Structures are given as structure tokens and as C-alpha cells.
Amino acid sequence: MKLIFKIAKAELRNLFYSPIAWFLTIAFIVQCAITYTKVIDQFASQQEMGGMGLQWMRNLTQNVFTSPYGGLFPSVMQNLYLYIPLLTMGLISREVNGGTISLLYSSPVKVREIVFGKYVAMMAYSLVLLCVVGIFMVAGVCDIKSADYGMLLAAALGFYLLLCAYSAIGLFMSSLTSYQVVAAVSTFVMIGALSYIGTLWQGIDFVRDLTYFLSLSGRTYHMLGGLITTKDVIYFLIIIYIFLGSTIYKLQSGRETKPWYVSAARYVAIVVSALALGYITSRPSLIGYWDTTANQDNTLTPNAQKIIKELGDDKLVVTAYSNFLDNYYWYGLPEQRNEYLQKWEDYLRFKPDIEFHYVSYYDMPLALGYNLFEGYKGKTIAQIAEQRAKGSDLKLSLFETPEQIQKEIDLKPEMNRYVMKLTYKGRSTFLRVFNDQITWPMEAEVSAAFKRLLNANMPDVAFVTSEGERKTTKKGDREYKSVTTEKTARYALINQGFNVDTLSLNTQDIPDNIKALVIADPQTELSAAAMQKIQAYIGKGGNLIIAGEPGRQQMLNPLLKTLGVQLTNGMLEQQSDDFAPTLVLPHLTKTAIGFAKLLDKPSVDTLPVSMSGVAGLSYHDTSGFTVKPLLITKAGAVSNTMKRNPDLDLVNNKDDDDANAGGKVHMMSMGGGFATATPVSVGGGAVRVMKMGAGKPRIAGANKGAKLSASTPGSTETFTTAVALTRQINGKEQRIVISGDADFLSNSELGRREPRVSNFSFSTALFSWLNYGQFPIDTSRPDAKDNRVTVSTDHVSFLKILYIWVIPGLILVFATIFLIRRRRK
């Protein structure tokens, strides 16, 4: 061991007695400094500008250091192959070219001691580069509020292991030739080959696993994210073992005469033993994990872990069905198998015995959005598949025919899309991909599918359909398919663990096992039988949503009267330069935000809920329920001077939540015909009342005793458009939601692009609240604390001078003096 360190010390002297090591060190410092100061300056500037940009300042440790889009570690690691070959090219070739290798052979030094000594020297120089990065890691800890230390240390380990692997490759290449330039170029080529090999022969099962394992590409991905796995660490050790072992055998062959097949057998033994070790240690059950991040970002949340633990040791089989003619067919290609398994790695960590199967077929896709035959005039489905297979350089024999797949399973209910069938203890369910930017099912959807396998009695949500209410199976603008049964929508109830059913109250009773009943915009008055069943359901403590519409208040007010709530006559309007006045944008109250964690985020809780045509609500607490507003309109500036208007009747609205100031809201009465409009103000935004018949329009949201006047600016009135009712009954809390609009759950409003609204998040939170938070499964994580920088742009300017000019300049001066003095000696 002492001899190894002596050789390492001598090699380090050779490195630093030449300008190249100093030059590369200085260049590396400058590269790190430019990258770090550029990124930290961007966030400092964004922080000083303030505004909405502050909500995107989160996970700064990751964004500054490990993000693939300009982070420090990825930026410098993609150029490491330029540094290491210049240092390793002379490690052995210099000895061969200078003839000193013969002296080493004749000395009592063993070949492995020579190799290990030179490699230890490169490990020491790699530590120097790591210390350079360490300067900026320390700077990051000082410049970022609550920086994630664990992520930085894991990334540093990945950086150092990559340096060591490159050094082993360079050492071996240096032993193959006496020309240093050739050794450097060969190192470039070998590093490139190992990075590229993971993309070769991925369509061949056995070869795919070998080439994917040998690939250097992406091997530091987990560590840069703060996750250290034994599989990744052992991979780098295996690469080092292969190239150091090959170097030893190469130099050993220069000291002895052996048949060529003996030498070849040695190299084969090294590679085979390395692959065998890699295969064994990469088995899911043998992989160890250490998540070093502060919030355990690389680990399933506790709720997801609990569900997987409930699966126990029983076999879970995942069968992926891929339709070659569907938009997502590439997920099922053999070349994507390893990428597919990576998506399951978080779950394999806790249940390593998951069994995977793959079925590829071709059949008419039912969710393309266009007719496939229009692009292939006169061709059959088989001819289309054959043409596309030829164009994709695939054999049609890889895919089952429509007749074959239909004998095996009926995938038409899944629209012949890419889908995964999960089978467990005789039960099965489907896990889908979705038409959004993420596409792949996330932790909540996978956990819901696992829960469905464990529990056949999933929560049922029943939608009443006996009086022309909104439909859960239609795609029309007013219907409810997107929020309920749309299989391509991630947040549809069926993809979040709910069962969705319809119910005709004229012919069916309300089942005792449903978790929530939804009555959305009945077109006719509820029958006596329906009223009796609903009231009995409410009396038992059942949860429900009641959503009305302007102009049809009389359909629901008899039922709502028993709950102490009324849909007021008329329709609210909101002035807008861009949208129709009937589009009202109420905002979430604190009560609504408390329904689910997904609403309690700066990027969501400030967004309104779009309601296209909405009636105001009046309410009181005398019915035994506690009533709290969920949605409140913004108010405008109206004069404080008010006169009594006898045509209007005010209803006390006990809002205990603050509302934000904003646009004006009007109220327009509907029913027996429109008459002249009288502009008024109701303690707040301008209100337009359309009087009709003998009835008096009632306006929700006015303070009791407030006076009305002709439209005079200056007051701040708001209107409630949705409320929550709660009471204790039969040992549980009964929960009811009432809305003056049914469109906020409709396909059109959930698909609205402008203005930005929170309808989807709000609808998900409503059903979560009605289900007591059981579904959707909560997989949220604590907000990252590293969301601000502690430096100003002026200070960053100073840091640029320090890191880019001063520190490299001092090292340059020191190196110059050191080398000059060495030359004189």
C-alpha cells in the first residue's frame, strides 16, 4: 500500500509540474463560476422584480445546481470528457514512450501496484475538481435560503464517481498506445461509445439489458436528484473494475508470453464477471435506496407507501396493452422497455416482485379525434398496420391482429388506447395514460388503482338523471363527462378512485352505500317521489351537491328551503372588456381553500372559478346546518351615498370570509319576461336588476339594512355563488354543497383556456371534501423551503468578479511562480 501511495505522489508531482493540470483547473473554475453566477443572478433579478414571478421561485437548490436546464452539475459534467483525457493520456503512454516502463518491469514493483498508484493520483486530482465544485456548493448554501444539503452531497458523490470512471477509462486507453494524442482521442471515443451504447439493439430482449446496463448515459441522474442507489454506485465501481482490470492484464502481457486465447480469456472473464455482478445487484429486491432530499422528493408519499404495503407479498401483475395504430404506441415498443420500467422504479422500491407483461396489437383506435381511414383511402386495417410497420422498420408479426386481441381481452371500453391492466388476487383494474403534458399516471392515479385492487367497494358518486340533469357520458358543453367518466382526463373521478353511477329517482331508490349524490340543473320540477327520497337521504346524513341555474330557481328552491338556502331570482353579471357579462368569476374563500391542499397554493388559490350564468344565494343557519360561503364575487367601487329602493328586498348574508376587490357585478332578474333595467348599487358593485311580474328580486350578498340607490360609485358589495353546509348527525359530519351555477363542473368550463381559472382543482377538492379526504388520494408534499435567494443583483456582480477573475487570477499567479521556481531548480 505504501508503494501505491509513493507512485501516486510521484504521478501527482508530474501532473502539477506541468502547466496542463493548472490550466485545466483554472478553466474548470471559470466554467463553474460562469454557470453558477449566471443562474443565481437570474433568480436574484427575478426576486427583486417581485410580482407573480415569485411563485415560481421554488426548489432553488435543484434549479441552481442539478437542473438539466442550466444547473451547475449538469453543465460541467457534460464537458468532463474534455478534461480527463488530457490528464490521463500520458499516464502509461509516457512511460512506454520514454522507455521507463522497462525499468518499472524490472523493479520489484508489481503491475497492479503501478496501475493502482497512477489511478490513485487521478482520484486525488478528481478530488481537486470536486473541491472546486465544493466552493460553489458552499456559496450556494450561503446564497440560497434553506438550501437542500442532502441533494448537494448526493450530486457531489455522482460527480466524483463519474470522474473516477472517466479516469479508469483514460488509464486503460493510455496503456494501449505510446502516443499520447492517440490515447486522448481513444478516451474520447470510448466515453462516447459507452454513452451511446444504451441506445443500441434495444429491440432484442437479452442484448437490450446488457447494453442498457453498460451505458454511462444518465447514470448520475438519480444522484443529481438527491437519490443514492446501490445500483448506480455499484455500476461505477464495475466500470472502474473493468478498465483497471483490463489495464493490469494489458501491462502484464508485456512481461510474459502467453497464447492469445489466454489473454482473450482474461478480458472475457473480467467483462463476464462484471456483467454478472451488475445483473445481480440491479435486481429490484437487492437495490438499496437513500433519499437525501429534505422533503423526500424521490420517495413515495406516506399514503402511497401505506397502500403498497397493504398489497403484501401477493403477486401483482401489470400487463401493458399497446395499440400500434394509437397515438401512444411508442410506449409499447421493445426499445422503450427499460424506460417503461424506470417509470415503475418508485413502486418497485417498495414492492420489488411486481411482474410485467407486454402485449402489442393493432386495431382501430377509438380516441384519435379523426377517422384513420381518411388518410388511407381504400385500405383495410391490416394494410394500414402493414404500411406503418414498414415505415417504422418493424415486423408486423410483432403485433397481434384485431381478432387475436379481441379473443384475449375486450379493449373497446378503453377506446383501444395504450392501457395497463393491473391484476391482483383475482381482481383487476385499468391504469391509463392521459391527454395532458405529463401523460403518464402519477402517484395519485397509481395509488388509486392499487386501492381499487385492494377494495372492491370504492366510493360511489351517483348523479341524478330523472329530470333532465347534466349527463356524465356525453361530451356536450353543458354535460359532466370531463369531471366524471372521461377516461383520458387525469382528474376525472373514475381515474381518482371513485365509481360513477347514474340514478333515476322516479324509478330507483338512493342506495345506502353511495358517498355523494349530485343533483345538477334539473330541467323540470322534482316529483313528489323524488323529493321524498332526497329528503330521506338528507335526513340520514347523506352528502350531496345541488347545483342550480338562473331561470330555473323554482325547480330547486322547494328542496333548498329545507336547508335554509335559496337561489335568488335573477342572474349575476360581471362587467368585462373581453368576455360576456354572464361570465362571472367568483373567488375562493378560506373555507373553500381548506377543502384540499391542492387549493392552498399561491398559483391556485388566487385563481377564480368560472361560472357562466349564475344565480346568487341567500341563506341562514336556522335549519340546523352551519353555512359557510365557498365562492364570492369581487366587488367594484361605488358611491357611499345610498337611497332606499322599495322595489328591492335584501337578504342578510353572513359571510365570515374576506373577499378581494375587483370588477363590478350586476344582477338580472329572469322569469316572466324582461322589463326595463334599473341600475342600482348594493353596498358594492353596480347591480342591474331586471324586474319581472309582481315578484321582488332578492339579491344575495347585501348587508342587512343596506340601502340602495341609483348607480353611484363607491361601495363594495359582493355576492355568494356557492356555499357549504355541515352538521353532526349519526356520528359523522354531513356535508352538502349548493351552487347557483351548474356550469362550473361542465365540460366547457373545465376546458376553458381564458381566463385562467381553477375549476378543475376546485371540483377535485369538492369531491375530496364530500368523501372526507379518502379520495383522491393525498400524495401532496410539503412546500420546499429553498424558495428565495439571500443575495442581491449588486452582490452577484461582486461575486462574478470574485469567482471569474480574482480566484482564477490568484491561482494563475501562484501556478506561474510555482512552475518558474520549479524550472529554475
Coordinates of N, CA and C in Angstrom, one line a residue, residues 460-654:
D460 N -68.8 5.5 -4.2 CA -69.8 5.7 -5.3 C -70.3 7.1 -5.3
V461 N -70.3 7.8 -6.4 CA -70.9 9.1 -6.6 C -72.0 8.9 -7.6
A462 N -73.3 9.2 -7.1 CA -74.4 9.0 -8.0 C -74.9 10.3 -8.5
F463 N -75.2 10.4 -9.8 CA -75.7 11.6 -10.5 C -77.2 11.4 -10.9
V464 N -78.0 12.2 -10.4 CA -79.4 12.1 -10.6 C -79.7 12.5 -12.1
T465 N -80.5 11.7 -12.8 CA -80.8 12.0 -14.2 C -82.2 11.9 -14.6
S466 N -83.1 11.9 -13.6 CA -84.5 11.7 -13.9 C -85.2 12.9 -14.4
E467 N -84.7 14.1 -14.1 CA -85.4 15.3 -14.5 C -84.6 16.1 -15.5
G468 N -83.8 15.5 -16.4 CA -83.1 16.2 -17.4 C -81.8 16.8 -16.9
E469 N -81.2 16.3 -15.8 CA -80.0 16.8 -15.2 C -78.8 16.6 -16.2
R470 N -77.7 17.1 -15.8 CA -76.5 17.0 -16.6 C -76.0 15.5 -16.7
K471 N -75.5 15.2 -17.9 CA -75.2 13.8 -18.2 C -73.7 13.5 -18.0
T472 N -73.4 12.4 -17.5 CA -72.0 12.0 -17.2 C -71.3 11.3 -18.3
T473 N -72.0 11.0 -19.4 CA -71.5 10.2 -20.5 C -71.4 10.9 -21.8
K474 N -71.8 12.2 -21.8 CA -71.8 13.0 -23.1 C -70.8 14.1 -23.0
K475 N -70.3 14.5 -24.2 CA -69.3 15.4 -24.4 C -69.8 16.9 -24.7
G476 N -71.1 17.1 -24.6 CA -71.6 18.4 -24.9 C -71.1 19.4 -23.9
D477 N -71.2 20.7 -24.3 CA -70.6 21.8 -23.4 C -71.2 21.7 -22.0
R478 N -72.5 21.5 -21.9 CA -73.1 21.6 -20.6 C -73.0 20.3 -19.8
E479 N -72.5 19.2 -20.4 CA -72.5 17.9 -19.7 C -71.3 17.8 -18.8
Y480 N -71.3 16.6 -18.1 CA -70.3 16.4 -17.0 C -69.3 15.3 -17.3
K481 N -69.1 14.9 -18.5 CA -68.2 13.8 -18.7 C -66.8 14.0 -18.3
S482 N -66.2 15.2 -18.5 CA -64.8 15.5 -18.2 C -64.5 15.3 -16.7
V483 N -65.5 15.7 -15.9 CA -65.2 15.6 -14.5 C -65.6 14.2 -13.9
T484 N -66.2 13.4 -14.7 CA -66.7 12.1 -14.1 C -66.1 10.9 -14.8
T485 N -66.4 10.7 -16.1 CA -66.1 9.4 -16.7 C -65.2 9.5 -17.9
E486 N -64.6 10.6 -18.2 CA -63.7 10.8 -19.3 C -62.4 10.0 -19.0
K487 N -62.2 8.9 -19.6 CA -61.0 8.1 -19.3 C -59.7 8.7 -19.7
T488 N -59.7 9.7 -20.6 CA -58.4 10.3 -21.0 C -58.1 11.6 -20.1
A489 N -59.0 11.9 -19.2 CA -58.8 13.0 -18.3 C -58.3 12.6 -16.9
R490 N -57.1 13.1 -16.6 CA -56.4 12.6 -15.4 C -57.3 12.8 -14.1
Y491 N -58.0 13.9 -14.0 CA -58.7 14.2 -12.8 C -60.1 13.8 -12.8
A492 N -60.6 13.1 -13.8 CA -61.9 12.5 -13.8 C -62.1 11.6 -12.6
L493 N -63.2 11.6 -12.1 CA -63.5 10.8 -10.8 C -63.1 9.3 -11.0
I494 N -63.3 8.7 -12.1 CA -63.0 7.3 -12.3 C -61.5 7.1 -12.3
N495 N -60.7 8.0 -12.6 CA -59.3 7.9 -12.5 C -58.7 8.2 -11.2
Q496 N -59.5 8.7 -10.3 CA -59.0 9.1 -9.0 C -59.6 8.2 -7.9
G497 N -60.2 7.1 -8.3 CA -60.6 6.1 -7.3 C -62.1 6.0 -7.0
F498 N -62.9 6.9 -7.7 CA -64.4 6.9 -7.5 C -65.1 5.9 -8.5
N499 N -66.2 5.4 -8.1 CA -67.1 4.8 -9.0 C -68.2 5.8 -9.3
V500 N -68.6 6.0 -10.6 CA -69.6 7.0 -11.0 C -70.8 6.2 -11.5
D501 N -72.0 6.6 -11.0 CA -73.2 5.9 -11.4 C -74.3 7.0 -11.7
T502 N -75.3 6.6 -12.4 CA -76.5 7.5 -12.6 C -77.7 6.9 -11.9
L503 N -78.6 7.8 -11.6 CA -79.8 7.4 -10.7 C -81.0 8.1 -11.2
S504 N -82.1 7.4 -11.5 CA -83.4 7.9 -11.8 C -84.2 7.8 -10.6
L505 N -84.5 8.9 -9.9 CA -85.2 8.9 -8.7 C -86.7 8.6 -8.9
N506 N -87.2 8.6 -10.1 CA -88.6 8.2 -10.3 C -88.8 6.7 -10.3
T507 N -87.7 6.0 -10.5 CA -87.8 4.5 -10.6 C -86.9 3.8 -9.7
Q508 N -85.9 4.5 -9.1 CA -84.9 3.9 -8.3 C -84.8 4.6 -6.9
D509 N -84.4 3.8 -5.9 CA -84.2 4.3 -4.6 C -82.7 4.7 -4.5
I510 N -82.4 5.6 -3.6 CA -81.0 6.0 -3.4 C -80.3 5.0 -2.6
P511 N -79.2 4.3 -3.1 CA -78.5 3.3 -2.4 C -77.9 3.8 -1.1
D512 N -77.8 3.0 -0.1 CA -77.2 3.4 1.2 C -75.7 3.5 1.1
N513 N -75.1 2.9 0.1 CA -73.6 2.9 0.1 C -73.0 4.0 -0.7
I514 N -73.8 4.9 -1.3 CA -73.2 6.0 -2.0 C -72.5 7.0 -1.1
K515 N -71.5 7.6 -1.5 CA -70.8 8.6 -0.7 C -71.3 10.0 -1.0
A516 N -71.8 10.2 -2.2 CA -72.3 11.6 -2.5 C -73.4 11.5 -3.6
L517 N -74.4 12.3 -3.5 CA -75.4 12.4 -4.5 C -75.3 13.8 -5.2
V518 N -75.4 13.8 -6.5 CA -75.3 15.1 -7.3 C -76.6 15.3 -8.0
I519 N -77.1 16.5 -7.7 CA -78.3 17.0 -8.4 C -77.9 18.2 -9.2
A520 N -77.8 18.1 -10.5 CA -77.2 19.2 -11.3 C -78.2 19.7 -12.3
D521 N -78.8 20.9 -12.0 CA -79.6 21.6 -13.0 C -80.8 20.7 -13.6
P522 N -81.8 20.4 -12.7 CA -82.9 19.7 -13.2 C -83.7 20.6 -14.1
Q523 N -84.2 20.1 -15.2 CA -85.0 20.9 -16.2 C -86.5 21.0 -15.9
T524 N -87.0 20.1 -15.1 CA -88.4 20.2 -14.6 C -88.4 20.1 -13.1
E525 N -89.6 20.4 -12.6 CA -89.7 20.3 -11.1 C -89.5 18.8 -10.6
L526 N -88.9 18.7 -9.5 CA -88.7 17.4 -8.9 C -90.1 16.8 -8.5
S527 N -90.3 15.5 -8.8 CA -91.5 14.9 -8.5 C -91.6 14.7 -7.0
A528 N -92.8 14.4 -6.5 CA -93.0 14.2 -5.1 C -92.2 13.0 -4.6
A529 N -92.2 12.0 -5.4 CA -91.4 10.8 -5.0 C -89.9 11.1 -4.9
A530 N -89.4 11.9 -5.9 CA -88.0 12.3 -5.9 C -87.7 13.1 -4.7
M531 N -88.6 14.1 -4.4 CA -88.4 15.0 -3.2 C -88.3 14.2 -2.0
Q532 N -89.2 13.2 -1.8 CA -89.3 12.4 -0.6 C -88.0 11.6 -0.5
K533 N -87.5 11.0 -1.6 CA -86.3 10.2 -1.5 C -85.1 11.1 -1.1
I534 N -85.0 12.3 -1.7 CA -83.9 13.2 -1.4 C -83.9 13.6 0.0
Q535 N -85.1 14.0 0.5 CA -85.2 14.4 1.9 C -84.9 13.3 2.9
A536 N -85.3 12.1 2.5 CA -84.9 11.0 3.3 C -83.4 10.7 3.4
Y537 N -82.8 10.9 2.2 CA -81.3 10.8 2.1 C -80.6 11.8 2.9
I538 N -81.1 13.1 2.9 CA -80.5 14.1 3.7 C -80.8 13.9 5.1
G539 N -82.0 13.4 5.5 CA -82.3 13.1 6.9 C -81.3 12.0 7.5
K540 N -80.9 11.1 6.6 CA -80.0 10.0 7.1 C -78.5 10.5 7.2
G541 N -78.3 11.8 6.8 CA -76.9 12.3 6.9 C -76.1 12.1 5.6
G542 N -76.8 11.9 4.4 CA -76.0 11.8 3.2 C -75.4 13.1 2.7
N543 N -74.3 12.9 2.0 CA -73.6 14.1 1.4 C -74.1 14.3 0.0
L544 N -74.1 15.6 -0.4 CA -74.6 15.8 -1.8 C -74.2 17.2 -2.3
I545 N -74.3 17.3 -3.6 CA -74.1 18.6 -4.3 C -75.4 18.9 -5.0
I546 N -75.8 20.1 -4.8 CA -77.0 20.6 -5.5 C -76.6 21.9 -6.3
A547 N -76.7 21.8 -7.6 CA -76.3 22.9 -8.5 C -77.5 23.4 -9.3
G548 N -77.8 24.6 -9.2 CA -79.0 25.2 -9.9 C -78.5 26.1 -11.1
E549 N -79.4 26.7 -11.7 CA -79.1 27.6 -12.8 C -80.1 28.8 -12.8
P550 N -79.7 30.0 -13.2 CA -80.7 31.1 -13.3 C -81.9 30.8 -14.2
G551 N -83.0 31.2 -13.8 CA -84.2 30.9 -14.6 C -84.9 29.6 -14.2
R552 N -84.2 28.8 -13.4 CA -84.9 27.5 -13.0 C -84.8 27.4 -11.5
Q553 N -84.9 28.6 -10.8 CA -84.8 28.6 -9.4 C -85.9 27.8 -8.8
Q554 N -87.1 27.8 -9.4 CA -88.3 27.2 -8.9 C -88.2 25.7 -8.8
M555 N -87.2 25.1 -9.6 CA -87.0 23.7 -9.6 C -86.4 23.2 -8.3
L556 N -85.5 24.0 -7.8 CA -84.8 23.5 -6.6 C -85.1 24.3 -5.3
N557 N -85.7 25.5 -5.4 CA -85.9 26.2 -4.1 C -86.8 25.5 -3.1
P558 N -87.8 24.7 -3.6 CA -88.6 24.0 -2.6 C -87.7 23.0 -1.8
L559 N -86.8 22.4 -2.4 CA -85.9 21.5 -1.7 C -84.9 22.2 -0.9
L560 N -84.3 23.3 -1.4 CA -83.3 24.1 -0.7 C -83.9 24.8 0.5
K561 N -85.2 25.1 0.5 CA -85.8 25.8 1.6 C -85.6 25.0 2.9
T562 N -85.7 23.7 2.8 CA -85.5 22.9 4.0 C -84.1 22.9 4.5
L563 N -83.2 23.4 3.7 CA -81.8 23.5 4.1 C -81.4 25.0 4.5
G564 N -82.3 25.9 4.4 CA -82.1 27.3 4.8 C -81.4 28.0 3.7
V565 N -81.4 27.6 2.4 CA -80.7 28.2 1.3 C -81.7 28.5 0.2
Q566 N -81.6 29.6 -0.5 CA -82.4 29.8 -1.7 C -81.6 30.4 -2.8
L567 N -82.0 30.0 -4.0 CA -81.4 30.6 -5.2 C -82.2 31.8 -5.5
T568 N -81.6 33.0 -5.5 CA -82.3 34.2 -5.6 C -82.7 34.4 -7.1
N569 N -83.8 35.2 -7.3 CA -84.3 35.5 -8.6 C -83.2 36.3 -9.4
G570 N -83.2 36.0 -10.6 CA -82.2 36.8 -11.5 C -80.9 36.1 -11.8
M571 N -80.1 36.8 -12.4 CA -78.8 36.3 -12.8 C -77.7 37.3 -12.6
L572 N -76.6 37.0 -12.0 CA -75.5 37.9 -11.8 C -74.8 38.1 -13.2
E573 N -74.3 39.4 -13.3 CA -73.5 39.7 -14.4 C -72.2 40.5 -14.0
Q574 N -71.1 40.3 -14.7 CA -69.9 40.9 -14.3 C -69.3 41.6 -15.5
Q575 N -69.0 42.9 -15.4 CA -68.5 43.7 -16.5 C -67.1 43.2 -16.9
S576 N -66.9 43.1 -18.2 CA -65.6 42.6 -18.7 C -65.4 43.2 -20.1
D577 N -64.2 43.6 -20.4 CA -63.8 44.0 -21.7 C -63.7 42.9 -22.7
D578 N -63.4 41.7 -22.2 CA -63.1 40.5 -23.1 C -64.1 39.5 -23.1
F579 N -65.0 39.4 -22.1 CA -65.9 38.2 -22.0 C -67.3 38.7 -21.9
A580 N -68.3 37.8 -22.1 CA -69.7 38.1 -22.0 C -70.0 38.5 -20.5
P581 N -70.9 39.4 -20.3 CA -71.2 39.8 -18.9 C -71.8 38.6 -18.1
T582 N -72.3 37.6 -18.7 CA -72.8 36.5 -18.0 C -71.7 35.6 -17.4
L583 N -70.5 35.8 -17.8 CA -69.4 35.0 -17.2 C -68.9 35.7 -16.0
V584 N -69.3 35.1 -14.8 CA -68.9 35.6 -13.5 C -67.8 34.8 -13.0
L585 N -66.8 35.5 -12.3 CA -65.6 34.9 -11.9 C -65.4 35.1 -10.4
P586 N -66.2 34.3 -9.6 CA -66.1 34.4 -8.1 C -64.7 33.8 -7.6
H587 N -64.3 34.2 -6.5 CA -63.0 33.7 -5.9 C -63.3 32.8 -4.7
L588 N -62.3 32.0 -4.5 CA -62.4 31.0 -3.4 C -62.3 31.7 -2.0
T589 N -63.1 31.3 -1.1 CA -63.0 31.8 0.3 C -62.0 30.9 1.0
K590 N -61.7 31.3 2.3 CA -60.8 30.5 3.1 C -61.4 29.1 3.4
T591 N -62.7 29.0 3.5 CA -63.3 27.7 3.7 C -63.1 26.8 2.5
A592 N -63.2 27.3 1.3 CA -63.0 26.5 0.1 C -61.6 26.1 0.0
I593 N -60.7 27.0 0.3 CA -59.3 26.7 0.1 C -58.9 25.6 1.1
G594 N -59.6 25.5 2.2 CA -59.3 24.5 3.2 C -59.8 23.1 2.9
F595 N -60.5 23.0 1.8 CA -61.1 21.7 1.4 C -60.0 20.7 1.0
A596 N -58.9 21.2 0.4 CA -57.8 20.3 -0.1 C -56.5 21.1 -0.2
K597 N -55.4 20.4 0.0 CA -54.1 21.0 -0.1 C -53.8 21.6 -1.5
L598 N -54.4 21.0 -2.5 CA -54.1 21.4 -3.9 C -54.6 22.8 -4.1
L599 N -55.6 23.3 -3.3 CA -56.1 24.6 -3.5 C -55.3 25.6 -2.7
D600 N -54.6 25.2 -1.7 CA -53.8 26.1 -0.8 C -52.4 26.3 -1.3
K601 N -52.4 26.8 -2.5 CA -51.1 27.1 -3.2 C -51.2 28.5 -3.9
P602 N -50.2 29.3 -3.8 CA -50.3 30.6 -4.4 C -50.7 30.6 -5.9
S603 N -50.3 29.6 -6.6 CA -50.7 29.6 -8.1 C -52.1 29.1 -8.3
V604 N -52.8 28.7 -7.3 CA -54.2 28.2 -7.4 C -55.2 29.1 -6.6
D605 N -54.9 29.4 -5.4 CA -55.9 30.0 -4.5 C -56.3 31.4 -4.9
T606 N -55.5 32.0 -5.8 CA -55.8 33.3 -6.3 C -56.6 33.3 -7.6
L607 N -56.8 32.1 -8.2 CA -57.5 32.0 -9.4 C -59.0 31.9 -9.2
P608 N -59.8 32.5 -10.0 CA -61.3 32.4 -9.8 C -61.8 31.1 -10.3
V609 N -63.1 30.9 -10.1 CA -63.8 29.8 -10.7 C -64.8 30.4 -11.7
S610 N -64.8 29.9 -12.9 CA -65.7 30.4 -13.9 C -67.1 29.9 -13.8
M611 N -68.0 30.8 -13.8 CA -69.4 30.4 -13.7 C -70.2 31.1 -14.9
S612 N -70.6 30.4 -15.8 CA -71.3 31.0 -17.0 C -72.8 31.0 -16.8
G613 N -73.3 32.1 -16.2 CA -74.7 32.2 -15.9 C -74.9 31.7 -14.5
V614 N -75.0 32.5 -13.5 CA -75.1 32.1 -12.1 C -76.1 32.9 -11.3
A615 N -76.8 32.3 -10.5 CA -77.7 32.9 -9.6 C -77.0 33.1 -8.2
G616 N -77.4 34.2 -7.6 CA -76.9 34.4 -6.2 C -77.6 33.5 -5.2
L617 N -77.0 33.4 -4.0 CA -77.5 32.6 -3.0 C -77.9 33.4 -1.7
S618 N -79.0 33.1 -1.1 CA -79.3 33.7 0.2 C -79.4 32.5 1.2
Y619 N -79.1 32.7 2.4 CA -79.0 31.6 3.3 C -79.1 32.1 4.8
H620 N -79.4 31.2 5.7 CA -79.4 31.4 7.1 C -79.1 30.1 7.8
D621 N -78.7 30.1 9.1 CA -78.3 29.0 9.8 C -79.4 28.3 10.7
T622 N -80.6 28.7 10.5 CA -81.7 28.2 11.4 C -82.2 26.8 11.1
S623 N -81.6 26.2 10.0 CA -82.1 24.8 9.6 C -81.3 23.7 10.3
G624 N -80.4 24.1 11.2 CA -79.6 23.1 11.9 C -78.2 22.9 11.2
F625 N -78.0 23.5 10.1 CA -76.7 23.4 9.4 C -75.9 24.6 9.7
T626 N -74.6 24.5 9.7 CA -73.7 25.6 9.7 C -73.4 25.9 8.2
V627 N -73.6 27.1 7.8 CA -73.5 27.5 6.4 C -72.3 28.4 6.2
K628 N -71.4 28.1 5.3 CA -70.2 29.0 5.0 C -70.1 29.2 3.5
P629 N -69.8 30.4 3.1 CA -69.7 30.6 1.7 C -68.4 30.0 1.1
L630 N -68.4 29.5 -0.1 CA -67.3 28.9 -0.8 C -66.8 29.8 -1.9
L631 N -67.7 30.4 -2.6 CA -67.3 31.3 -3.7 C -68.0 32.7 -3.5
I632 N -67.2 33.7 -3.7 CA -67.8 35.1 -3.5 C -67.3 35.9 -4.7
T633 N -68.2 36.7 -5.3 CA -67.7 37.6 -6.4 C -66.9 38.7 -5.9
K634 N -66.1 39.3 -6.8 CA -65.4 40.5 -6.4 C -66.4 41.7 -6.5
A635 N -66.0 42.8 -5.9 CA -66.9 44.0 -5.9 C -66.1 45.1 -6.5
G636 N -66.9 46.1 -7.0 CA -66.3 47.3 -7.5 C -66.5 48.5 -6.7
A637 N -66.0 49.7 -7.1 CA -66.1 50.9 -6.4 C -67.4 51.6 -6.7
V638 N -68.2 51.9 -5.6 CA -69.5 52.5 -5.8 C -69.6 53.6 -4.7
S639 N -70.4 54.6 -5.0 CA -70.5 55.7 -4.0 C -71.1 55.3 -2.7
N640 N -70.7 55.8 -1.6 CA -71.3 55.5 -0.3 C -72.7 56.2 -0.1
T641 N -73.0 57.1 -1.0 CA -74.4 57.7 -0.9 C -75.4 56.8 -1.4
M642 N -76.4 56.4 -0.6 CA -77.4 55.4 -1.0 C -78.7 55.8 -0.6
K643 N -79.7 55.5 -1.4 CA -81.1 55.8 -1.1 C -81.9 54.5 -1.1
R644 N -82.9 54.5 -0.3 CA -83.8 53.3 -0.2 C -84.5 53.0 -1.5
N645 N -84.5 51.8 -2.0 CA -85.2 51.5 -3.2 C -86.3 50.4 -2.8
P646 N -87.5 50.8 -2.7 CA -88.5 49.9 -2.2 C -88.8 48.7 -3.1
D647 N -88.3 48.7 -4.3 CA -88.5 47.5 -5.2 C -87.6 46.4 -4.9
L648 N -86.6 46.6 -4.1 CA -85.7 45.5 -3.8 C -85.8 45.1 -2.4
D649 N -85.7 43.8 -2.2 CA -85.7 43.2 -0.8 C -84.4 42.6 -0.5
L650 N -83.8 42.9 0.6 CA -82.4 42.5 0.8 C -82.4 41.3 1.8
V651 N -81.4 40.4 1.6 CA -81.3 39.2 2.4 C -80.0 39.3 3.1
N652 N -80.0 39.0 4.4 CA -78.8 39.0 5.2 C -77.9 37.9 4.8
N653 N -76.6 38.2 4.5 CA -75.6 37.2 4.1 C -74.5 37.2 5.1
K654 N -74.4 36.2 5.9 CA -73.4 36.2 7.0 C -72.1 35.6 6.5

